[in-house]
Each structure stands twice: as structure tokens, then as C-alpha cells.
XYZ file of C-alpha atoms in Angstrom:
458
model
C 0.056 0.001 -0.068
C 1.103 3.456 -0.928
C 1.535 6.302 1.863
C -1.577 7.881 0.640
C -3.638 4.788 0.928
C -2.351 3.707 4.212
C -3.220 7.084 5.569
C -6.895 6.884 3.819
C -7.461 3.241 5.621
C -6.228 4.880 9.052
C -9.143 7.828 8.679
C -11.567 5.358 7.404
C -11.082 3.076 10.648
C -10.932 5.799 13.119
C -14.503 7.452 11.385
C -16.348 4.031 11.547
C -19.527 4.264 12.812
C -20.250 7.779 12.778
C -23.441 8.740 11.246
C -23.132 10.477 8.073
C -19.621 10.514 7.542
C -17.899 8.300 5.219
C -14.243 8.713 4.114
C -13.352 7.851 0.378
C -10.994 10.799 -0.631
C -8.808 13.360 0.536
C -10.885 16.246 -1.165
C -14.626 16.797 -1.486
C -15.219 14.048 1.923
C -13.516 17.086 3.817
C -15.310 20.228 2.815
C -17.964 20.458 5.317
C -15.215 19.892 8.406
C -17.260 17.086 9.968
C -14.453 14.291 8.783
C -11.489 16.496 10.966
C -14.054 16.762 13.874
C -14.771 13.159 13.945
C -11.025 12.134 13.684
C -10.491 14.586 16.789
C -13.589 13.062 18.523
C -12.353 9.562 17.990
C -9.073 10.790 19.976
C -10.504 13.726 22.222
C -14.228 13.109 22.749
C -14.215 15.465 25.567
C -13.347 18.281 23.323
C -15.951 17.920 20.539
C -19.222 17.777 20.567
C -20.585 15.795 17.494
C -24.437 16.550 17.919
C -23.487 20.127 17.656
C -21.344 19.416 14.646
C -24.548 17.902 12.953
C -26.133 21.291 13.018
C -23.395 23.795 12.648
C -22.109 25.356 9.110
C -19.156 24.116 7.279
C -17.089 26.854 8.332
C -18.013 26.785 11.719
C -17.097 22.973 11.614
C -13.595 23.707 9.947
C -12.612 26.768 12.357
C -13.793 24.241 15.528
C -11.754 21.371 13.961
C -8.358 23.470 13.351
C -8.484 25.253 16.534
C -8.954 22.471 18.563
C -6.000 20.369 16.436
C -3.873 23.314 17.296
C -4.176 22.950 20.853
C -3.404 19.044 20.373
C -0.232 20.020 18.750
C -1.008 20.028 15.347
C 0.119 23.083 13.512
C -2.624 24.766 11.568
C -1.848 24.314 7.764
C -5.096 24.868 6.417
C -7.898 28.155 6.402
C -11.351 27.105 6.717
C -12.095 29.109 3.365
C -9.614 27.213 1.625
C -11.457 24.034 2.370
C -15.251 25.246 2.551
C -15.256 24.591 -1.402
C -16.685 21.740 -3.306
C -13.354 19.995 -4.050
C -10.652 21.462 -1.660
C -6.801 20.774 -2.681
C -5.991 17.049 -2.015
C -2.248 17.691 -1.441
C -2.937 20.172 0.974
C -5.800 17.784 2.815
C -3.240 14.900 2.763
C -0.693 17.088 4.200
C -2.947 18.399 7.216
C -4.232 14.627 8.058
C -0.855 13.412 7.931
C 0.303 15.989 10.740
C -2.750 14.802 12.309
C -1.857 11.034 12.312
C 1.855 11.996 13.581
C 0.688 14.061 16.550
C -2.073 11.671 17.737
C -1.186 8.404 19.773
C -1.245 5.144 17.412
C -0.305 1.475 17.971
C 3.289 0.916 16.734
C 3.838 -1.061 13.935
C 5.005 -4.693 15.236
C 4.833 -3.245 18.891
C 1.903 -3.695 21.380
C -0.323 -0.271 21.814
C -4.116 0.579 22.633
C -6.039 1.959 19.455
C -8.320 4.996 19.693
C -11.466 2.475 19.395
C -9.675 0.231 22.317
C -9.338 3.220 24.907
C -12.199 3.582 26.809
C -12.800 -0.686 27.366
C -9.161 -0.991 28.191
C -9.544 1.926 30.498
C -12.531 0.701 32.365
C -10.365 -2.880 32.748
C -7.638 -0.977 34.100
C -9.714 0.996 36.806
C -11.413 -2.471 37.738
C -8.257 -4.060 38.247
C -7.286 -1.406 40.687
C -10.473 -1.087 42.439
C -10.364 -4.444 42.696
C -6.507 -5.199 44.057
C -6.217 -2.066 46.441
C -9.161 -2.977 48.736
C -7.827 -6.423 48.992
C -4.132 -5.231 49.633
C -5.429 -3.046 52.592
C -7.835 -5.455 53.979
C -5.150 -8.346 54.487
C -2.598 -5.522 55.413
C -4.674 -4.814 58.271
C -5.161 -8.688 58.690
C -1.277 -9.302 58.646
C -0.881 -6.321 61.491
C -2.710 -8.582 64.120
C -0.439 -10.220 66.254
C -2.309 -11.855 68.940
C -2.359 -15.633 68.148
C -4.269 -18.114 69.712
C -2.694 -20.132 72.792
C -3.843 -23.388 71.569
C -1.451 -24.965 69.432
C -3.944 -26.742 67.238
C -5.331 -23.324 66.349
C -1.933 -21.640 66.007
C -0.784 -24.387 63.808
C -3.835 -23.892 61.478
C -3.259 -20.247 61.522
C 0.493 -20.604 60.622
C -0.498 -23.029 57.679
C -3.235 -20.526 56.421
C -0.459 -17.491 56.666
C 1.893 -20.130 54.280
C -1.113 -20.864 51.995
C -1.771 -17.205 51.868
C 1.994 -16.469 50.844
C 2.504 -19.089 48.873
C -0.970 -18.902 46.940
C -2.622 -15.937 46.826
C 0.062 -13.284 47.075
C 1.521 -14.555 43.561
C -1.765 -14.775 41.847
C -2.615 -11.000 43.287
C 1.349 -9.982 42.129
C 0.287 -11.340 38.665
C -2.581 -8.945 38.908
C -0.290 -6.188 39.854
C 1.783 -6.979 37.051
C -1.013 -7.003 34.731
C -2.078 -3.581 35.928
C 1.618 -2.168 35.554
C 1.134 -3.328 31.951
C -1.732 -1.940 30.991
C -0.723 1.547 32.461
C 2.307 1.407 30.037
C -0.335 0.723 27.356
C -2.480 3.646 28.488
C 0.282 5.541 29.228
C 0.645 7.438 25.863
C -3.399 8.354 26.007
C -3.105 9.697 29.587
C -0.196 11.945 28.342
C -2.519 12.954 25.271
C -5.193 13.816 27.788
C -7.849 11.224 26.698
C -7.797 9.695 30.205
C -7.817 11.628 33.386
C -6.006 9.636 35.964
C -7.686 9.916 39.149
C -5.606 10.291 42.274
C -4.592 6.668 43.963
C -4.618 4.821 40.555
C -1.222 5.267 39.557
C 0.849 1.989 39.634
C 3.086 3.534 42.341
C 0.055 3.939 44.500
C -0.697 0.107 44.420
C 2.882 -0.662 44.899
C 3.072 1.596 47.931
C 0.233 -0.159 49.285
C 1.776 -3.708 48.150
C 4.817 -2.687 50.193
C 3.175 -1.876 53.640
C 1.443 -5.501 52.988
C 4.906 -6.820 52.578
C 6.059 -5.531 55.545
C 3.174 -6.490 57.769
C 3.649 -10.205 56.210
C 7.595 -10.197 57.046
C 6.493 -8.984 60.491
C 3.619 -11.702 60.976
C 5.767 -14.161 59.823
C 8.710 -13.037 62.583
C 5.847 -13.146 65.144
C 4.234 -16.392 64.203
C 7.108 -18.497 63.469
C 8.776 -18.481 67.000
C 4.996 -18.374 68.449
C 4.509 -21.891 66.606
C 7.826 -23.167 67.564
C 7.558 -22.187 71.215
C 3.870 -23.909 71.367
C 4.880 -26.762 69.698
C 7.871 -26.877 72.496
C 5.222 -26.709 75.341
C 3.085 -29.274 73.651
C 6.004 -31.799 73.918
C 6.309 -30.950 77.648
C 2.414 -31.236 78.008
C 2.659 -34.699 76.365
C 5.617 -35.148 78.757
C 3.477 -34.649 81.980
C 0.713 -36.509 80.516
C 3.092 -39.350 79.936
C 4.818 -38.918 83.389
C 1.548 -38.464 85.062
C 0.256 -41.912 83.591
C 3.544 -43.788 84.456
C 3.155 -42.472 88.063
C -0.864 -43.883 88.324
C 0.430 -47.466 87.142
C 3.115 -47.023 90.018
C 0.401 -46.062 92.370
C -2.048 -48.778 91.399
C 1.154 -51.362 91.693
C 2.083 -50.185 95.279
C -1.821 -50.247 96.135
C -2.431 -53.696 95.073
C 1.060 -54.603 96.785
C -0.190 -53.241 99.987
C -3.605 -54.913 99.930
C -1.339 -58.182 99.323
C 0.279 -57.335 102.472
C -2.525 -56.582 104.435
C -4.234 -59.819 103.341
C -1.063 -61.477 104.766
C -1.353 -59.435 108.184
C -4.993 -60.519 108.276
C -4.123 -64.598 107.567
C -1.473 -64.105 110.315
C 1.357 -64.206 108.068
C 4.097 -61.536 108.212
C 4.099 -58.949 105.547
C 6.497 -60.053 102.293
C 6.501 -57.121 100.017
C 7.091 -53.838 102.316
C 10.344 -52.893 100.389
C 8.104 -52.861 97.196
C 5.745 -50.845 98.223
C 8.429 -48.406 99.380
C 10.390 -48.612 95.986
C 7.097 -47.713 94.227
C 6.079 -44.590 96.448
C 9.808 -43.574 96.208
C 9.610 -43.796 92.408
C 6.196 -41.758 92.486
C 8.023 -39.171 94.099
C 10.690 -38.961 92.094
C 8.115 -38.444 89.198
C 6.000 -36.031 90.846
C 9.324 -33.919 91.720
C 9.788 -33.992 87.583
C 6.040 -32.885 87.212
C 6.589 -30.125 89.212
C 9.442 -28.968 87.573
C 7.780 -29.415 83.983
C 4.807 -27.720 85.249
C 6.864 -24.662 86.278
C 7.785 -24.310 82.586
C 4.308 -24.517 81.327
C 3.235 -21.864 84.128
C 6.010 -19.498 82.989
C 4.940 -19.734 79.834
C 1.188 -19.315 80.295
C 0.312 -22.500 78.410
C -3.377 -22.930 77.932
C -3.977 -26.188 79.541
C -2.019 -25.502 82.462
C -4.973 -25.806 84.878
C -5.955 -29.315 83.398
C -2.431 -30.552 83.942
C -1.857 -29.201 87.489
C -5.130 -30.779 88.842
C -3.734 -34.173 87.445
C -0.517 -33.674 89.189
C -2.382 -32.415 92.348
C -4.426 -35.431 92.020
C -1.422 -37.830 92.179
C 0.062 -35.955 95.389
C -3.309 -36.614 96.880
C -3.117 -40.182 96.126
C 0.453 -40.527 97.504
C 0.104 -38.949 100.437
C -3.213 -41.208 101.028
C -1.242 -44.315 100.120
C 1.767 -43.233 102.151
C -0.902 -43.058 105.173
C -1.907 -46.464 104.586
C 1.184 -47.634 104.196
C 2.547 -46.523 107.637
C -0.315 -47.791 109.332
C -0.011 -51.141 107.875
C 3.356 -51.846 108.475
C 3.434 -50.125 111.683
C 0.911 -52.542 112.933
C 2.970 -55.476 111.225
C 5.999 -54.191 113.347
C 7.577 -52.420 110.307
C 11.355 -51.715 111.297
C 13.341 -52.684 107.988
C 12.676 -49.495 106.530
C 11.427 -46.009 107.330
C 8.614 -44.112 105.195
C 9.913 -40.677 104.467
C 9.910 -37.902 101.803
C 12.951 -37.431 100.273
C 15.662 -35.107 101.695
C 14.908 -32.575 98.922
C 11.333 -32.247 99.747
C 11.915 -32.324 103.726
C 13.871 -32.120 106.947
C 11.896 -34.670 108.830
C 12.105 -38.160 108.755
C 9.784 -40.878 110.650
C 11.700 -42.136 113.588
C 10.171 -45.005 115.482
C 12.355 -45.047 118.416
C 10.730 -46.851 121.238
C 9.570 -44.517 124.240
C 10.938 -45.464 127.981
C 8.024 -46.505 129.975
C 7.456 -44.880 133.110
C 10.061 -42.260 132.769
C 9.462 -39.131 134.800
C 11.362 -36.975 132.353
C 10.147 -33.729 130.841
C 6.836 -33.570 129.101
C 8.397 -32.438 126.289
C 11.464 -35.154 126.185
C 9.533 -36.677 122.939
C 6.797 -34.427 122.058
C 7.590 -31.549 119.048
C 5.499 -29.271 117.335
C 5.828 -29.830 113.223
C 8.213 -26.843 111.675
C 5.939 -23.899 110.415
C 5.820 -23.021 106.514
C 7.923 -19.849 107.167
C 10.843 -22.249 108.538
C 10.443 -24.317 105.678
C 10.292 -21.734 103.230
C 13.402 -19.870 104.863
C 15.733 -23.205 104.328
C 14.360 -24.172 100.634
C 15.365 -23.038 97.217
C 12.281 -21.687 96.301
C 9.028 -20.822 97.795
C 7.074 -23.670 95.786
C 9.283 -26.687 97.219
C 9.163 -24.876 100.741
C 5.300 -25.426 100.323
C 5.493 -28.899 99.313
C 8.025 -29.719 102.261
C 5.389 -28.175 104.620
C 2.840 -30.725 103.326
C 5.357 -33.515 103.896
C 6.154 -31.952 107.402
C 2.789 -31.667 108.658
C 2.104 -35.661 107.307
C 5.445 -36.764 108.981
C 3.885 -35.360 112.081
C 0.999 -36.875 112.071
C 2.413 -39.820 111.641
C 5.182 -39.595 114.224
C 2.153 -38.687 116.942
C 0.638 -41.812 116.047
C 3.474 -44.030 116.583
C 4.715 -42.444 119.590
C 1.252 -42.128 121.522
C 0.458 -46.098 120.619
C 3.807 -46.838 122.462
C 3.741 -44.596 125.097
C 3.207 -45.550 128.841
C 0.743 -43.576 130.846
C 2.279 -44.014 134.056
C 1.946 -46.499 137.096
C 1.941 -43.852 139.556
C 0.404 -40.367 140.414
C 3.357 -38.014 139.380
C 4.078 -40.166 136.248
C 0.385 -39.834 135.089
C 0.192 -36.351 135.787
C 3.468 -35.930 133.593
C 1.698 -37.991 130.762
C -1.729 -35.985 131.268
C 0.681 -32.590 130.829
C 2.101 -34.313 127.689
C -1.272 -35.053 126.469
C -2.529 -31.745 126.964
C 0.566 -30.531 125.073
C -0.193 -32.589 122.036
C -4.142 -31.902 122.018
C -3.276 -28.162 121.920
C -1.151 -29.094 118.690
C -3.774 -31.507 116.965
C -6.191 -28.451 117.428
C -3.516 -26.133 115.753
C -2.893 -28.489 112.977
C -6.518 -28.014 111.357
C -5.308 -24.376 110.520
C -2.026 -25.542 109.532
C -3.830 -28.250 107.188
C -5.873 -25.654 105.353
C -2.659 -23.292 105.369
C -1.019 -26.414 103.775
C -3.832 -27.046 101.079
C -4.099 -23.520 100.359
C -0.503 -23.050 99.356
C -0.274 -26.353 97.490
C -2.697 -25.193 95.503
C -1.475 -22.005 94.983
C 1.725 -23.481 94.162
C 0.167 -25.520 91.345
C -1.902 -22.985 89.921
C -0.075 -19.702 90.209
C -0.155 -17.361 88.090
C -3.871 -18.775 86.837
């Protein structure tokens, strides 16, 4: 095609669809000025009113087209009176139309671009993509800024997996969408510069990129907080499982100790000597060691505010109660069975008092307090312990040991065979009676501190 033919084809494509306008040459088709206005209107519809063009005179249409084109950078090569004739000069019209072609945006040959007929649809597509992406970015930026994570390991793990899915799937899809917006803008940029498109505030790709940067920063901060939180809770979950397993092991040993104790009780009832006292005491000591380790693990969970601490603490407390009851049953049984080979006592790390079954001298006239002692106070035990929790536990064992000791000594005590010895024993009994009354409040105090030691800071 010749240059003239190409220019004519371009003119026909641009003015296609306009009522009463058809370009077949570069002479008579241009004399009424409608063709010039149609060309300009296609590129800048905001500058030409085509309804008005239909009712204006040829001279008015020509003047209007030349003035608007001049504002758009097209040199005024024609005068209205030279074109408002039946057959204007073809070369002059071709020269002027070529100037319009050069000044107006066009799709480069062999390259990407947006023609004048596609501008509106592509601009609507661009706006729609921006209107969709920016609110999504802002919504998820706010979501990523939330650093309040659940304490439940299952929920936290689900939250972390949701974040990974978001990072590896949704973000990648939206990043492609952001890239498409940037590509569209590059195609529309020439029309924005030409004035055909008025870019609203906040619709530039840089505005999208700014919001995107905020999202990425919040994502990095969230992952920075979320990953250690998941690792921390996974570790705490392992410790909690360790406590559950340890508690189960302790329960099994307590069951073994109870069954063995019942077997020895049956031996005593049938008049046979006890046979399993060493096994029972071994089980009890193993349970004490397990409970000490459970307390250590509970303290870790307590320091980290583990969400199931209360449930675990109550389970350990029940084990302690069962152990205390078993110790009493064990002491009573083997005392009746003339238990002398081993002494039941809390480990030295938990208490300073051991059961001593020393015989009482019958008929002695020594001081009434020669064999009587009061239990150590909680304050005294805390002061010699490495921690308040250890002191509280030692306090519990001290009261338990004191009760056992007093039971044994009272059962073996001789109440005198003359008036002075009877009075002496009566005085001792009054001390014991007073101590037993005080024991009630001590037991309540011990129980209170036991619960606090387990549940603190719940």
C-alpha cells in the first residue's frame, strides 16, 4: 500500500461508526469539516460535541476542528475558507491529515498499543483491576498487622498453615494481577499524556506498589512473630505430653503400690508376716521422683502461660493426694506389722523431717516435752528451701510426717504407774491436744499453698 492508501485506511478505521460520515477521498469528503471533527472526537471526545457538529455550518465545523487540533499540537496548515469548497486541494488535505496522524497516539507497527477505538474498554479494565486489588491489599494488610495469636497449639498451627498458603498461593496470584495493572498502564500511558484519560488520584501503579509494600512489610513482621510462636507452642506441647505420660506412669506405679499393699494387708489378716514392704516403698519413692519432675515441667508451662495448665496441674495435684493417702495407709499397715526395716519418709530434697520410730521409755519421769515436738512452720521451711514452691511442698510433708510420728509415739507411750508419772503424761497429752487443734488450721494453710503452688499464676 502506498502512503496515501495507508492514510486513507487509517482515516476510515478511525471514523467508522459516525453517522453520515464516510471517507472515500482526501478532497470532497473533507469540505464540510465533519471528517476533521470526527477524527479529533475519536481521540479526544471531551473536546468535540458531535451533535453540535451535525447542526453547525461547514465554516464553523472547520474553524472548530482546526482550533482544537492546534491545541493538541497540530500545526494549522489550512484555513477554513480554503477547505469550504466543493473540492478542496487533495495534497493540502493529505498534508494536514498526516500532521494529525503524526501528532495523535497510535499503535506502533509490530508493537503493543491501544488504538483509539479500544481506549475506553481498556481504561475501564484498568480501573476495575485497581479498584479490586487495592481494597484487597488494604484488607490483608490490616489482617497481617494482627499479632494476637491463639494459645491453642492446634489453632495456632492452623493459623500458620493458613499464612503459608496465603504467602505461597494468594500473594503470587495477586502479584501477577499487580503486574497486569502495570502492563495496562504502560499501554494507556500515551493516552494519559495525550489527555484522553484523566488519571484519578490513587490509581497510578506507584500507588498500588506503595500499598503492596505495606502488605509485604506486615507479612514479614507477622511471620517473624508467628514462626517463633508456633515453635514455642510445639515445645510446650511436647512438655505437656511429657507430663501426661509421666502422670500415667505415676498412676500405674501407684496402682502397683496399692495392689501390693493390699496383698500384704491380706497376709497380716491371715496371720502371716508382711512380704512386700520394700516393693511398696520402692514404688512410693519412684512416684515421689516422678511428681517432682512433673512439678518442674509444670513450672515451665506456668511460666509460659500454657493454655491447658490448669487441667495438667489438677491432674498432678490428684496424684499428690493419692500419694499422701497411700503413704498413710502404708505407715499404718507396716506399723501394725511391726515395720522396722525401712522408714517411709519424703526425699531429703523435699523435707527435713523423717519418721523416727524410737521406742519410748516406759515409766519415765522426764520432761513432758522430751519426746513431743511441734511441726515446723511453713515460714521456717520456706526459709531453708531453694524456692517458695519447694518450701510449700516440704510444709505438706512436714505435717504428714508429724501426724505419723505422733500416732506411733502415742500408741507406744506408757501412761504411768503412779500419780507423778500419770500427771506428767497428762501434761504431755494436753500439749498434744493443743497441737492437734492447731493442726487443723495448718492443714488448711498447707492445702491453700499447695493449690497456689500448682495453679500460680492462674
